[in-house]
mmCIF file with all atom_site columns, C-alpha atoms in Angstrom:
data_model
loop_
_atom_site.group_PDB
_atom_site.id
_atom_site.type_symbol
_atom_site.label_atom_id
_atom_site.label_alt_id
_atom_site.label_comp_id
_atom_site.label_asym_id
_atom_site.label_entity_id
_atom_site.label_seq_id
_atom_site.pdbx_PDB_ins_code
_atom_site.Cartn_x
_atom_site.Cartn_y
_atom_site.Cartn_z
_atom_site.occupancy
_atom_site.B_iso_or_equiv
_atom_site.pdbx_formal_charge
_atom_site.auth_seq_id
_atom_site.auth_comp_id
_atom_site.auth_asym_id
_atom_site.auth_atom_id
_atom_site.pdbx_PDB_model_num
ATOM 1   C CA . MET A 1 1   ? -4.480  15.822  13.449  1.00 0.00 ? 19  MET A CA 1
ATOM 2   C CA . GLN A 1 2   ? -5.346  16.018  9.757   1.00 0.00 ? 20  GLN A CA 1
ATOM 3   C CA . VAL A 1 3   ? -4.891  12.626  8.102   1.00 0.00 ? 21  VAL A CA 1
ATOM 4   C CA . TRP A 1 4   ? -4.535  12.348  4.336   1.00 0.00 ? 22  TRP A CA 1
ATOM 5   C CA . ALA A 1 5   ? -4.131  9.229   2.232   1.00 0.00 ? 23  ALA A CA 1
ATOM 6   C CA . ILE A 1 6   ? -2.018  8.754   -0.870  1.00 0.00 ? 24  ILE A CA 1
ATOM 7   C CA . VAL A 1 7   ? -3.439  5.868   -2.899  1.00 0.00 ? 25  VAL A CA 1
ATOM 8   C CA . VAL A 1 8   ? -0.732  4.677   -5.274  1.00 0.00 ? 26  VAL A CA 1
ATOM 9   C CA . ALA A 1 9   ? -2.269  3.469   -8.544  1.00 0.00 ? 27  ALA A CA 1
ATOM 10  C CA . ALA A 1 10  ? 0.362   4.397   -11.128 1.00 0.00 ? 28  ALA A CA 1
ATOM 11  C CA . GLY A 1 11  ? 1.766   0.974   -11.967 1.00 0.00 ? 29  GLY A CA 1
ATOM 12  C CA . GLY A 1 12  ? 1.491   -0.749  -15.318 1.00 0.00 ? 30  GLY A CA 1
ATOM 13  C CA . GLY A 1 13  ? 0.725   -4.177  -13.829 1.00 0.00 ? 31  GLY A CA 1
ATOM 14  C CA . GLU A 1 14  ? 3.489   -6.044  -15.661 1.00 0.00 ? 32  GLU A CA 1
ATOM 15  C CA . ARG A 1 15  ? 3.005   -9.300  -13.723 1.00 0.00 ? 33  ARG A CA 1
ATOM 16  C CA . PHE A 1 16  ? -0.772  -9.003  -14.038 1.00 0.00 ? 34  PHE A CA 1
ATOM 17  C CA . GLY A 1 17  ? -0.682  -8.335  -17.762 1.00 0.00 ? 35  GLY A CA 1
ATOM 18  C CA . GLY A 1 18  ? -2.092  -4.811  -17.654 1.00 0.00 ? 36  GLY A CA 1
ATOM 19  C CA . PRO A 1 19  ? -3.194  -2.036  -15.298 1.00 0.00 ? 37  PRO A CA 1
ATOM 20  C CA . LYS A 1 20  ? -4.790  -4.140  -12.559 1.00 0.00 ? 38  LYS A CA 1
ATOM 21  C CA . GLN A 1 21  ? -6.112  -1.112  -10.653 1.00 0.00 ? 39  GLN A CA 1
ATOM 22  C CA . PHE A 1 22  ? -8.838  -0.637  -13.280 1.00 0.00 ? 40  PHE A CA 1
ATOM 23  C CA . VAL A 1 23  ? -10.049 -4.254  -13.307 1.00 0.00 ? 41  VAL A CA 1
ATOM 24  C CA . ARG A 1 24  ? -13.592 -4.899  -12.098 1.00 0.00 ? 42  ARG A CA 1
ATOM 25  C CA . LEU A 1 25  ? -13.918 -6.516  -8.685  1.00 0.00 ? 43  LEU A CA 1
ATOM 26  C CA . GLY A 1 26  ? -17.574 -7.098  -8.000  1.00 0.00 ? 44  GLY A CA 1
ATOM 27  C CA . ASP A 1 27  ? -19.575 -3.956  -8.700  1.00 0.00 ? 45  ASP A CA 1
ATOM 28  C CA . ARG A 1 28  ? -16.557 -1.601  -8.716  1.00 0.00 ? 46  ARG A CA 1
ATOM 29  C CA . THR A 1 29  ? -12.995 -1.441  -9.926  1.00 0.00 ? 47  THR A CA 1
ATOM 30  C CA . VAL A 1 30  ? -10.060 -2.344  -7.699  1.00 0.00 ? 48  VAL A CA 1
ATOM 31  C CA . LEU A 1 31  ? -9.103  1.333   -7.556  1.00 0.00 ? 49  LEU A CA 1
ATOM 32  C CA . ASP A 1 32  ? -12.636 2.458   -6.691  1.00 0.00 ? 50  ASP A CA 1
ATOM 33  C CA . ARG A 1 33  ? -12.710 0.055   -3.748  1.00 0.00 ? 51  ARG A CA 1
ATOM 34  C CA . SER A 1 34  ? -9.370  1.243   -2.411  1.00 0.00 ? 52  SER A CA 1
ATOM 35  C CA . VAL A 1 35  ? -10.283 4.906   -2.772  1.00 0.00 ? 53  VAL A CA 1
ATOM 36  C CA . ALA A 1 36  ? -13.663 4.410   -1.080  1.00 0.00 ? 54  ALA A CA 1
ATOM 37  C CA . VAL A 1 37  ? -12.044 2.994   2.058   1.00 0.00 ? 55  VAL A CA 1
ATOM 38  C CA . ALA A 1 38  ? -9.385  5.721   2.107   1.00 0.00 ? 56  ALA A CA 1
ATOM 39  C CA . ARG A 1 39  ? -12.095 8.399   1.905   1.00 0.00 ? 57  ARG A CA 1
ATOM 40  C CA . THR A 1 40  ? -13.925 6.795   4.825   1.00 0.00 ? 58  THR A CA 1
ATOM 41  C CA . ALA A 1 41  ? -10.818 6.557   6.987   1.00 0.00 ? 59  ALA A CA 1
ATOM 42  C CA . CYS A 1 42  ? -9.032  9.849   6.187   1.00 0.00 ? 60  CYS A CA 1
ATOM 43  C CA . ASP A 1 43  ? -9.731  13.564  5.925   1.00 0.00 ? 61  ASP A CA 1
ATOM 44  C CA . GLY A 1 44  ? -8.605  13.695  2.296   1.00 0.00 ? 62  GLY A CA 1
ATOM 45  C CA . VAL A 1 45  ? -7.231  11.532  -0.502  1.00 0.00 ? 63  VAL A CA 1
ATOM 46  C CA . VAL A 1 46  ? -4.681  11.932  -3.280  1.00 0.00 ? 64  VAL A CA 1
ATOM 47  C CA . VAL A 1 47  ? -4.716  9.280   -6.008  1.00 0.00 ? 65  VAL A CA 1
ATOM 48  C CA . VAL A 1 48  ? -1.567  8.807   -8.069  1.00 0.00 ? 66  VAL A CA 1
ATOM 49  C CA . LEU A 1 49  ? -2.419  7.576   -11.572 1.00 0.00 ? 67  LEU A CA 1
ATOM 50  C CA . PRO A 1 50  ? -0.368  6.493   -14.586 1.00 0.00 ? 68  PRO A CA 1
ATOM 51  C CA . PRO A 1 51  ? 0.834   9.561   -16.538 1.00 0.00 ? 69  PRO A CA 1
ATOM 52  C CA . GLY A 1 52  ? -1.724  10.470  -19.165 1.00 0.00 ? 70  GLY A CA 1
ATOM 53  C CA . GLU A 1 53  ? -4.539  8.441   -17.602 1.00 0.00 ? 71  GLU A CA 1
ATOM 54  C CA . SER A 1 54  ? -7.833  10.209  -18.251 1.00 0.00 ? 72  SER A CA 1
ATOM 55  C CA . GLY A 1 55  ? -10.413 7.446   -18.149 1.00 0.00 ? 73  GLY A CA 1
ATOM 56  C CA . TRP A 1 56  ? -10.808 7.280   -14.375 1.00 0.00 ? 74  TRP A CA 1
ATOM 57  C CA . GLN A 1 57  ? -12.945 10.015  -12.860 1.00 0.00 ? 75  GLN A CA 1
ATOM 58  C CA . PRO A 1 58  ? -12.107 10.876  -9.246  1.00 0.00 ? 76  PRO A CA 1
ATOM 59  C CA . PRO A 1 59  ? -14.885 11.288  -6.703  1.00 0.00 ? 77  PRO A CA 1
ATOM 60  C CA . ALA A 1 60  ? -15.615 14.818  -5.525  1.00 0.00 ? 78  ALA A CA 1
ATOM 61  C CA . GLY A 1 61  ? -12.810 16.245  -3.423  1.00 0.00 ? 79  GLY A CA 1
ATOM 62  C CA . VAL A 1 62  ? -10.235 13.600  -4.363  1.00 0.00 ? 80  VAL A CA 1
ATOM 63  C CA . ARG A 1 63  ? -7.005  15.041  -5.753  1.00 0.00 ? 81  ARG A CA 1
ATOM 64  C CA . VAL A 1 64  ? -5.124  13.378  -8.620  1.00 0.00 ? 82  VAL A CA 1
ATOM 65  C CA . ALA A 1 65  ? -1.400  13.370  -9.412  1.00 0.00 ? 83  ALA A CA 1
ATOM 66  C CA . PRO A 1 66  ? 0.531   11.756  -12.296 1.00 0.00 ? 84  PRO A CA 1
ATOM 67  C CA . GLY A 1 67  ? 2.888   8.997   -11.206 1.00 0.00 ? 85  GLY A CA 1
ATOM 68  C CA . GLY A 1 68  ? 6.583   8.584   -11.863 1.00 0.00 ? 86  GLY A CA 1
ATOM 69  C CA . ALA A 1 69  ? 8.967   5.933   -13.124 1.00 0.00 ? 87  ALA A CA 1
ATOM 70  C CA . THR A 1 70  ? 9.106   4.114   -9.774  1.00 0.00 ? 88  THR A CA 1
ATOM 71  C CA . ARG A 1 71  ? 6.735   3.602   -6.864  1.00 0.00 ? 89  ARG A CA 1
ATOM 72  C CA . SER A 1 72  ? 8.851   5.964   -4.766  1.00 0.00 ? 90  SER A CA 1
ATOM 73  C CA . ASP A 1 73  ? 8.603   8.616   -7.481  1.00 0.00 ? 91  ASP A CA 1
ATOM 74  C CA . SER A 1 74  ? 4.836   8.196   -7.476  1.00 0.00 ? 92  SER A CA 1
ATOM 75  C CA . VAL A 1 75  ? 4.609   8.645   -3.709  1.00 0.00 ? 93  VAL A CA 1
ATOM 76  C CA . ARG A 1 76  ? 6.682   11.812  -4.018  1.00 0.00 ? 94  ARG A CA 1
ATOM 77  C CA . ALA A 1 77  ? 4.197   13.079  -6.594  1.00 0.00 ? 95  ALA A CA 1
ATOM 78  C CA . GLY A 1 78  ? 1.411   12.401  -4.128  1.00 0.00 ? 96  GLY A CA 1
ATOM 79  C CA . LEU A 1 79  ? 3.253   14.199  -1.335  1.00 0.00 ? 97  LEU A CA 1
ATOM 80  C CA . ALA A 1 80  ? 3.530   17.282  -3.531  1.00 0.00 ? 98  ALA A CA 1
ATOM 81  C CA . CYS A 1 81  ? -0.285  17.419  -3.751  1.00 0.00 ? 99  CYS A CA 1
ATOM 82  C CA . LEU A 1 82  ? -1.006  17.338  -0.019  1.00 0.00 ? 100 LEU A CA 1
ATOM 83  C CA . PRO A 1 83  ? -2.458  20.404  1.681   1.00 0.00 ? 101 PRO A CA 1
ATOM 84  C CA . ASP A 1 84  ? -0.250  22.237  4.161   1.00 0.00 ? 102 ASP A CA 1
ATOM 85  C CA . ASP A 1 85  ? -2.286  21.120  7.168   1.00 0.00 ? 103 ASP A CA 1
ATOM 86  C CA . ALA A 1 86  ? -1.926  17.386  6.505   1.00 0.00 ? 104 ALA A CA 1
ATOM 87  C CA . GLN A 1 87  ? 0.053   16.082  9.485   1.00 0.00 ? 105 GLN A CA 1
ATOM 88  C CA . ILE A 1 88  ? -0.267  12.320  9.102   1.00 0.00 ? 106 ILE A CA 1
ATOM 89  C CA . VAL A 1 89  ? 0.104   10.658  5.707   1.00 0.00 ? 107 VAL A CA 1
ATOM 90  C CA . VAL A 1 90  ? -1.208  7.177   4.989   1.00 0.00 ? 108 VAL A CA 1
ATOM 91  C CA . VAL A 1 91  ? 0.263   5.520   1.897   1.00 0.00 ? 109 VAL A CA 1
ATOM 92  C CA . HIS A 1 92  ? -1.770  2.677   0.430   1.00 0.00 ? 110 HIS A CA 1
ATOM 93  C CA . ASP A 1 93  ? -1.332  0.504   -2.638  1.00 0.00 ? 111 ASP A CA 1
ATOM 94  C CA . ALA A 1 94  ? -4.496  0.496   -4.739  1.00 0.00 ? 112 ALA A CA 1
ATOM 95  C CA . ALA A 1 95  ? -3.794  -3.173  -5.459  1.00 0.00 ? 113 ALA A CA 1
ATOM 96  C CA . ARG A 1 96  ? -4.927  -4.023  -1.890  1.00 0.00 ? 114 ARG A CA 1
ATOM 97  C CA . PRO A 1 97  ? -8.663  -3.333  -2.291  1.00 0.00 ? 115 PRO A CA 1
ATOM 98  C CA . LEU A 1 98  ? -9.813  -5.218  0.824   1.00 0.00 ? 116 LEU A CA 1
ATOM 99  C CA . ALA A 1 99  ? -8.040  -3.119  3.457   1.00 0.00 ? 117 ALA A CA 1
ATOM 100 C CA . THR A 1 100 ? -10.535 -1.967  6.078   1.00 0.00 ? 118 THR A CA 1
ATOM 101 C CA . PRO A 1 101 ? -11.117 1.342   7.877   1.00 0.00 ? 119 PRO A CA 1
ATOM 102 C CA . ALA A 1 102 ? -10.124 -0.465  11.086  1.00 0.00 ? 120 ALA A CA 1
ATOM 103 C CA . LEU A 1 103 ? -6.683  -1.179  9.627   1.00 0.00 ? 121 LEU A CA 1
ATOM 104 C CA . TYR A 1 104 ? -6.274  2.480   8.697   1.00 0.00 ? 122 TYR A CA 1
ATOM 105 C CA . ALA A 1 105 ? -7.264  3.390   12.250  1.00 0.00 ? 123 ALA A CA 1
ATOM 106 C CA . ARG A 1 106 ? -4.627  1.086   13.763  1.00 0.00 ? 124 ARG A CA 1
ATOM 107 C CA . VAL A 1 107 ? -1.711  2.509   11.803  1.00 0.00 ? 125 VAL A CA 1
ATOM 108 C CA . VAL A 1 108 ? -2.849  6.093   12.355  1.00 0.00 ? 126 VAL A CA 1
ATOM 109 C CA . ALA A 1 109 ? -3.263  5.520   16.102  1.00 0.00 ? 127 ALA A CA 1
ATOM 110 C CA . ALA A 1 110 ? 0.288   4.179   16.339  1.00 0.00 ? 128 ALA A CA 1
ATOM 111 C CA . VAL A 1 111 ? 1.647   7.339   14.703  1.00 0.00 ? 129 VAL A CA 1
ATOM 112 C CA . GLU A 1 112 ? -0.509  9.535   16.914  1.00 0.00 ? 130 GLU A CA 1
ATOM 113 C CA . ALA A 1 113 ? 1.039   7.690   19.876  1.00 0.00 ? 131 ALA A CA 1
ATOM 114 C CA . GLY A 1 114 ? 4.519   8.847   18.835  1.00 0.00 ? 132 GLY A CA 1
ATOM 115 C CA . ALA A 1 115 ? 5.965   6.586   16.142  1.00 0.00 ? 133 ALA A CA 1
ATOM 116 C CA . ASP A 1 116 ? 7.403   8.073   12.959  1.00 0.00 ? 134 ASP A CA 1
ATOM 117 C CA . ALA A 1 117 ? 5.715   5.314   10.987  1.00 0.00 ? 135 ALA A CA 1
ATOM 118 C CA . ALA A 1 118 ? 3.455   2.323   11.483  1.00 0.00 ? 136 ALA A CA 1
ATOM 119 C CA . VAL A 1 119 ? 3.048   -0.660  9.191   1.00 0.00 ? 137 VAL A CA 1
ATOM 120 C CA . PRO A 1 120 ? 0.545   -3.540  9.316   1.00 0.00 ? 138 PRO A CA 1
ATOM 121 C CA . ALA A 1 121 ? 2.049   -6.996  9.226   1.00 0.00 ? 139 ALA A CA 1
ATOM 122 C CA . VAL A 1 122 ? 1.099   -10.665 9.421   1.00 0.00 ? 140 VAL A CA 1
ATOM 123 C CA . ALA A 1 123 ? 3.268   -13.515 10.618  1.00 0.00 ? 141 ALA A CA 1
ATOM 124 C CA . VAL A 1 124 ? 5.231   -15.520 8.050   1.00 0.00 ? 142 VAL A CA 1
ATOM 125 C CA . THR A 1 125 ? 3.926   -19.080 8.229   1.00 0.00 ? 143 THR A CA 1
ATOM 126 C CA . ASP A 1 126 ? 5.793   -20.679 5.316   1.00 0.00 ? 144 ASP A CA 1
ATOM 127 C CA . THR A 1 127 ? 9.347   -21.938 5.626   1.00 0.00 ? 145 THR A CA 1
ATOM 128 C CA . VAL A 1 128 ? 11.631  -19.323 4.078   1.00 0.00 ? 146 VAL A CA 1
ATOM 129 C CA . LYS A 1 129 ? 14.814  -20.256 2.209   1.00 0.00 ? 147 LYS A CA 1
ATOM 130 C CA . ARG A 1 130 ? 17.511  -18.085 0.687   1.00 0.00 ? 148 ARG A CA 1
ATOM 131 C CA . VAL A 1 131 ? 18.315  -19.206 -2.854  1.00 0.00 ? 149 VAL A CA 1
ATOM 132 C CA . ARG A 1 132 ? 21.210  -18.432 -5.164  1.00 0.00 ? 150 ARG A CA 1
ATOM 133 C CA . ASP A 1 133 ? 21.297  -19.727 -8.750  1.00 0.00 ? 151 ASP A CA 1
ATOM 134 C CA . ARG A 1 134 ? 18.329  -21.972 -7.908  1.00 0.00 ? 152 ARG A CA 1
ATOM 135 C CA . ARG A 1 135 ? 20.198  -23.652 -5.063  1.00 0.00 ? 153 ARG A CA 1
ATOM 136 C CA . VAL A 1 136 ? 19.207  -23.321 -1.416  1.00 0.00 ? 154 VAL A CA 1
ATOM 137 C CA . VAL A 1 137 ? 21.992  -21.657 0.551   1.00 0.00 ? 155 VAL A CA 1
ATOM 138 C CA . GLU A 1 138 ? 20.159  -21.035 3.831   1.00 0.00 ? 156 GLU A CA 1
ATOM 139 C CA . THR A 1 139 ? 16.921  -21.702 5.670   1.00 0.00 ? 157 THR A CA 1
ATOM 140 C CA . VAL A 1 140 ? 15.943  -18.434 7.298   1.00 0.00 ? 158 VAL A CA 1
ATOM 141 C CA . PRO A 1 141 ? 14.526  -18.562 10.853  1.00 0.00 ? 159 PRO A CA 1
ATOM 142 C CA . ARG A 1 142 ? 11.012  -17.159 10.663  1.00 0.00 ? 160 ARG A CA 1
ATOM 143 C CA . ALA A 1 143 ? 10.293  -16.479 14.348  1.00 0.00 ? 161 ALA A CA 1
ATOM 144 C CA . ASP A 1 144 ? 10.900  -12.752 13.972  1.00 0.00 ? 162 ASP A CA 1
ATOM 145 C CA . LEU A 1 145 ? 9.818   -12.381 10.332  1.00 0.00 ? 163 LEU A CA 1
ATOM 146 C CA . VAL A 1 146 ? 6.612   -10.668 9.235   1.00 0.00 ? 164 VAL A CA 1
ATOM 147 C CA . ALA A 1 147 ? 5.047   -9.887  5.877   1.00 0.00 ? 165 ALA A CA 1
ATOM 148 C CA . VAL A 1 148 ? 4.268   -6.180  5.627   1.00 0.00 ? 166 VAL A CA 1
ATOM 149 C CA . GLN A 1 149 ? 1.156   -4.687  4.035   1.00 0.00 ? 167 GLN A CA 1
ATOM 150 C CA . THR A 1 150 ? -0.298  -1.278  3.303   1.00 0.00 ? 168 THR A CA 1
ATOM 151 C CA . PRO A 1 151 ? -1.826  1.090   4.402   1.00 0.00 ? 169 PRO A CA 1
ATOM 152 C CA . GLN A 1 152 ? 1.256   2.474   6.133   1.00 0.00 ? 170 GLN A CA 1
ATOM 153 C CA . ALA A 1 153 ? 0.973   5.646   8.217   1.00 0.00 ? 171 ALA A CA 1
ATOM 154 C CA . PHE A 1 154 ? 3.653   8.308   8.736   1.00 0.00 ? 172 PHE A CA 1
ATOM 155 C CA . ARG A 1 155 ? 4.230   11.580  10.431  1.00 0.00 ? 173 ARG A CA 1
ATOM 156 C CA . ARG A 1 156 ? 4.545   13.896  7.485   1.00 0.00 ? 174 ARG A CA 1
ATOM 157 C CA . ALA A 1 157 ? 7.946   15.437  8.263   1.00 0.00 ? 175 ALA A CA 1
ATOM 158 C CA . PRO A 1 158 ? 9.926   12.157  8.559   1.00 0.00 ? 176 PRO A CA 1
ATOM 159 C CA . LEU A 1 159 ? 8.270   10.821  5.410   1.00 0.00 ? 177 LEU A CA 1
ATOM 160 C CA . GLU A 1 160 ? 9.091   13.922  3.402   1.00 0.00 ? 178 GLU A CA 1
ATOM 161 C CA . GLN A 1 161 ? 12.646  13.968  4.756   1.00 0.00 ? 179 GLN A CA 1
ATOM 162 C CA . ALA A 1 162 ? 13.128  10.326  3.764   1.00 0.00 ? 180 ALA A CA 1
ATOM 163 C CA . HIS A 1 163 ? 11.838  11.039  0.268   1.00 0.00 ? 181 HIS A CA 1
ATOM 164 C CA . ALA A 1 164 ? 13.969  14.179  -0.097  1.00 0.00 ? 182 ALA A CA 1
ATOM 165 C CA . THR A 1 165 ? 16.949  11.919  -0.842  1.00 0.00 ? 183 THR A CA 1
ATOM 166 C CA . GLU A 1 166 ? 15.062  10.630  -3.930  1.00 0.00 ? 184 GLU A CA 1
ATOM 167 C CA . ALA A 1 167 ? 15.886  7.095   -2.805  1.00 0.00 ? 185 ALA A CA 1
ATOM 168 C CA . VAL A 1 168 ? 13.927  4.151   -4.187  1.00 0.00 ? 186 VAL A CA 1
ATOM 169 C CA . ASP A 1 169 ? 12.599  1.163   -2.244  1.00 0.00 ? 187 ASP A CA 1
ATOM 170 C CA . THR A 1 170 ? 9.689   -1.242  -2.275  1.00 0.00 ? 188 THR A CA 1
ATOM 171 C CA . ASP A 1 171 ? 7.835   0.569   0.485   1.00 0.00 ? 189 ASP A CA 1
ATOM 172 C CA . ASP A 1 172 ? 7.997   3.918   2.230   1.00 0.00 ? 190 ASP A CA 1
ATOM 173 C CA . ALA A 1 173 ? 8.706   2.475   5.651   1.00 0.00 ? 191 ALA A CA 1
ATOM 174 C CA . ALA A 1 174 ? 12.039  1.195   4.342   1.00 0.00 ? 192 ALA A CA 1
ATOM 175 C CA . LEU A 1 175 ? 13.021  4.757   3.421   1.00 0.00 ? 193 LEU A CA 1
ATOM 176 C CA . VAL A 1 176 ? 12.035  6.052   6.858   1.00 0.00 ? 194 VAL A CA 1
ATOM 177 C CA . GLU A 1 177 ? 13.980  3.178   8.490   1.00 0.00 ? 195 GLU A CA 1
ATOM 178 C CA . ALA A 1 178 ? 17.062  4.045   6.455   1.00 0.00 ? 196 ALA A CA 1
ATOM 179 C CA . ALA A 1 179 ? 16.768  7.669   7.581   1.00 0.00 ? 197 ALA A CA 1
ATOM 180 C CA . GLY A 1 180 ? 16.768  6.589   11.229  1.00 0.00 ? 198 GLY A CA 1
ATOM 181 C CA . GLY A 1 181 ? 13.040  6.912   11.900  1.00 0.00 ? 199 GLY A CA 1
ATOM 182 C CA . THR A 1 182 ? 11.070  4.776   14.334  1.00 0.00 ? 200 THR A CA 1
ATOM 183 C CA . VAL A 1 183 ? 8.822   2.271   12.563  1.00 0.00 ? 201 VAL A CA 1
ATOM 184 C CA . VAL A 1 184 ? 6.397   0.150   14.578  1.00 0.00 ? 202 VAL A CA 1
ATOM 185 C CA . VAL A 1 185 ? 4.244   -2.807  13.586  1.00 0.00 ? 203 VAL A CA 1
ATOM 186 C CA . VAL A 1 186 ? 0.511   -3.251  14.119  1.00 0.00 ? 204 VAL A CA 1
ATOM 187 C CA . ASP A 1 187 ? -1.643  -6.269  13.388  1.00 0.00 ? 205 ASP A CA 1
ATOM 188 C CA . GLY A 1 188 ? -2.343  -6.652  9.699   1.00 0.00 ? 206 GLY A CA 1
ATOM 189 C CA . GLU A 1 189 ? -5.297  -8.380  8.100   1.00 0.00 ? 207 GLU A CA 1
ATOM 190 C CA . PRO A 1 190 ? -4.984  -11.780 6.398   1.00 0.00 ? 208 PRO A CA 1
ATOM 191 C CA . ARG A 1 191 ? -7.761  -10.723 3.986   1.00 0.00 ? 209 ARG A CA 1
ATOM 192 C CA . ASN A 1 192 ? -5.756  -7.692  2.904   1.00 0.00 ? 210 ASN A CA 1
ATOM 193 C CA . LEU A 1 193 ? -4.318  -9.495  -0.095  1.00 0.00 ? 211 LEU A CA 1
ATOM 194 C CA . LYS A 1 194 ? -2.422  -7.786  -2.890  1.00 0.00 ? 212 LYS A CA 1
ATOM 195 C CA . LEU A 1 195 ? -3.569  -8.224  -6.477  1.00 0.00 ? 213 LEU A CA 1
ATOM 196 C CA . THR A 1 196 ? -0.386  -9.152  -8.324  1.00 0.00 ? 214 THR A CA 1
ATOM 197 C CA . ARG A 1 197 ? -1.107  -11.944 -10.802 1.00 0.00 ? 215 ARG A CA 1
ATOM 198 C CA . PRO A 1 198 ? -4.269  -12.862 -12.775 1.00 0.00 ? 216 PRO A CA 1
ATOM 199 C CA . GLU A 1 199 ? -5.018  -15.815 -10.484 1.00 0.00 ? 217 GLU A CA 1
ATOM 200 C CA . ASP A 1 200 ? -5.199  -13.456 -7.494  1.00 0.00 ? 218 ASP A CA 1
ATOM 201 C CA . LEU A 1 201 ? -8.312  -11.862 -8.957  1.00 0.00 ? 219 LEU A CA 1
ATOM 202 C CA . GLY A 1 202 ? -10.316 -15.044 -8.512  1.00 0.00 ? 220 GLY A CA 1
ATOM 203 C CA . VAL A 1 203 ? -9.283  -15.259 -4.860  1.00 0.00 ? 221 VAL A CA 1
ATOM 204 C CA . LEU A 1 204 ? -10.316 -11.666 -4.206  1.00 0.00 ? 222 LEU A CA 1
ATOM 205 C CA . ARG A 1 205 ? -13.627 -12.162 -5.995  1.00 0.00 ? 223 ARG A CA 1
ATOM 206 C CA . ALA A 1 206 ? -14.348 -15.228 -3.865  1.00 0.00 ? 224 ALA A CA 1
ATOM 207 C CA . MET A 1 207 ? -13.558 -13.255 -0.726  1.00 0.00 ? 225 MET A CA 1
ATOM 208 C CA . ILE A 1 208 ? -15.894 -10.356 -1.487  1.00 0.00 ? 226 ILE A CA 1
ATOM 209 C CA . GLU A 1 209 ? -18.643 -12.781 -2.419  1.00 0.00 ? 227 GLU A CA 1
ATOM 210 C CA . GLY A 1 210 ? -18.252 -14.483 0.961   1.00 0.00 ? 228 GLY A CA 1
ATOM 211 C CA . ALA A 1 211 ? -16.939 -17.720 -0.513  1.00 0.00 ? 229 ALA A CA 1
ATOM 212 C CA . THR A 1 212 ? -14.201 -19.774 1.031   1.00 0.00 ? 230 THR A CA 1
ATOM 213 C CA . THR A 1 213 ? -10.794 -18.717 -0.215  1.00 0.00 ? 231 THR A CA 1
ATOM 214 C CA . PRO A 1 214 ? -9.269  -21.391 -2.485  1.00 0.00 ? 232 PRO A CA 1
#
């Protein structure tokens, strides 16, 4: 089955203070690292960039699409650039530059085994509380809670059908869930951290240099 990746890199990085996907992480940018792994793990790659972005040069064979107003809009732009023979679609946030080819392989294998979608997840270890107006209203049992990562793999048809509604959510699996699709969980990677705030960059740099994570 042909597997294509959509690497979503269209955000403005509001919490980071700028477009975090173009920040240097070691000898490459965050985006370059994410794209390199996607190219290793998949048959083809589409990168979704901020509209008007012209400074980043894609590697040979990598397709580029302009993003939209929301993450969901950007994924839809990536879907529109896929070749007809792409059967499995892996959606990955460029802001997770330490995802491994093995993680890609796990989510793809779960879809090949019959799921509509597969997401990597790690157990929630912190106590979780529901808060309203800065007051705790409930402590949420965490036994069946997981924190979900990307890359997330999908059979193409259910993903496109879920996006055809033009709904918006924080990840694509939520749209497939809402459409009645089967979403399964595979083991995520604790190192697969998401670059969100400036302080996260130091943690990622320490990890790629082999240092102990602060």
